[in-house]
Amino acid sequence: MSLTRRSFSACALALSLMVSTAPTALAQDKVTLRLSTPASETDQRSVSLAEVFGPAVADFAVYEPHYNASLIAQGAELESIATGDLEMSIASAQELATFFPEFSIFTAGYVHQSAGHQVAVFNDAVMDPFKQKVEDELGVKLLAVMYLGKRHVNLRFPRSEKDVKTPEDLAGVNLRMPGSDAWQFLGRALGANPTPMAFTEVYTALQTGSVDGQDNPLPTVVDAKFYEVTKQIALTQHLVDLNYIAFSKAVWDELSADQQAILQKAATDAAEAARQAQLKKEEDLVSFLKEQGLDIYEPDLAAFRTTVQQEYLSSELAAAWPEGALDRINELGN
């Protein structure tokens, strides 16, 4: 082969290699953001992150969600972010309270009053020391608050047998609650006998009478088909439940200021999209549940709020709350 032909072939080969490896090199320049969540792929939070967050950061990051706790075991996500083994998760206040007791204020009944109140609290200066402590001591940045739903009391008794107007009406009711201390305290504050039980066992327990009721947002009542084995829902709204979009501070610090701004807006927009979808779903499900024969009504919320907040304020839990924090949070909701 002549020198000219050999040179041409070598150039062609080099060009071919450059073309074939360019996409890989480009992909390697992007940061991979793995999210681990116990939520399903169809959960409103999952959908909004996939449809809003992922595309918004696509210029510099590859969003890689893992659902149903398939990557990291539920409850171990924050530690995994702290050790550099995970980039993102959706963390509850209950999880954060195991690291930082002051977060128990956000697990307390009747602290958050609505989805909008959650956002106002998250964006207020009252939240700054909470966020800073998580960053400084755990290496986790809280980007946005996600609305999970209002939790209500769902009972297998007909209303003619158990009409829930005040906390006193829940006396003796075996109410399934998640097993952590924070959840069990809330069940007692509501006036019930909280019964720890795995979520997967609740349907059968309601069906057999092993428990008298459970508490969850309306979408969960429908998704888990609890309406098939219960008779009523007292709209106690005792917890406006939330998650935070938790992000690795180490990864955040490696991004440019422009990338940080884009990522922050993406998280905020995703949280808002999920919030609106969840609110619409809750509204629509009231009619569906009534059609299934459930009696849905609102109890004396003032009586519940007063009783439950007093239980917290007189407990050891409140000792960890920053001075004046509850007053400020209440102000933001009034």
Coordinates of N, CA, C and O in Angstrom, one line a residue, residues 8-18:
F8 N -4.2 7.9 4.3 CA -5.6 8.2 4.1 C -6.4 7.2 5.0 O -7.4 7.5 5.7
S9 N -6.0 5.9 5.0 CA -6.7 4.9 5.8 C -6.5 5.2 7.3 O -7.5 5.0 8.0
A10 N -5.3 5.6 7.7 CA -5.1 5.9 9.1 C -6.0 7.1 9.5 O -6.6 7.1 10.6
C11 N -6.1 8.1 8.7 CA -7.0 9.2 9.0 C -8.4 8.8 9.1 O -9.2 9.3 10.0
A12 N -8.8 8.0 8.2 CA -10.2 7.5 8.2 C -10.5 6.7 9.4 O -11.6 6.9 10.0
L13 N -9.6 5.9 9.8 CA -9.7 5.1 11.1 C -9.8 6.0 12.3 O -10.7 5.8 13.1
A14 N -9.0 7.0 12.4 CA -9.0 7.9 13.5 C -10.3 8.7 13.6 O -10.9 8.9 14.6
L15 N -10.8 9.1 12.4 CA -12.0 9.9 12.3 C -13.2 9.0 12.8 O -14.1 9.4 13.5
S16 N -13.1 7.7 12.3 CA -14.2 6.7 12.7 C -14.2 6.5 14.2 O -15.3 6.5 14.8
L17 N -13.0 6.4 14.8 CA -12.9 6.2 16.3 C -13.4 7.4 17.0 O -14.1 7.3 18.0
M18 N -13.1 8.6 16.5 CA -13.6 9.8 17.1 C -15.1 9.9 17.1 O -15.8 10.3 18.1

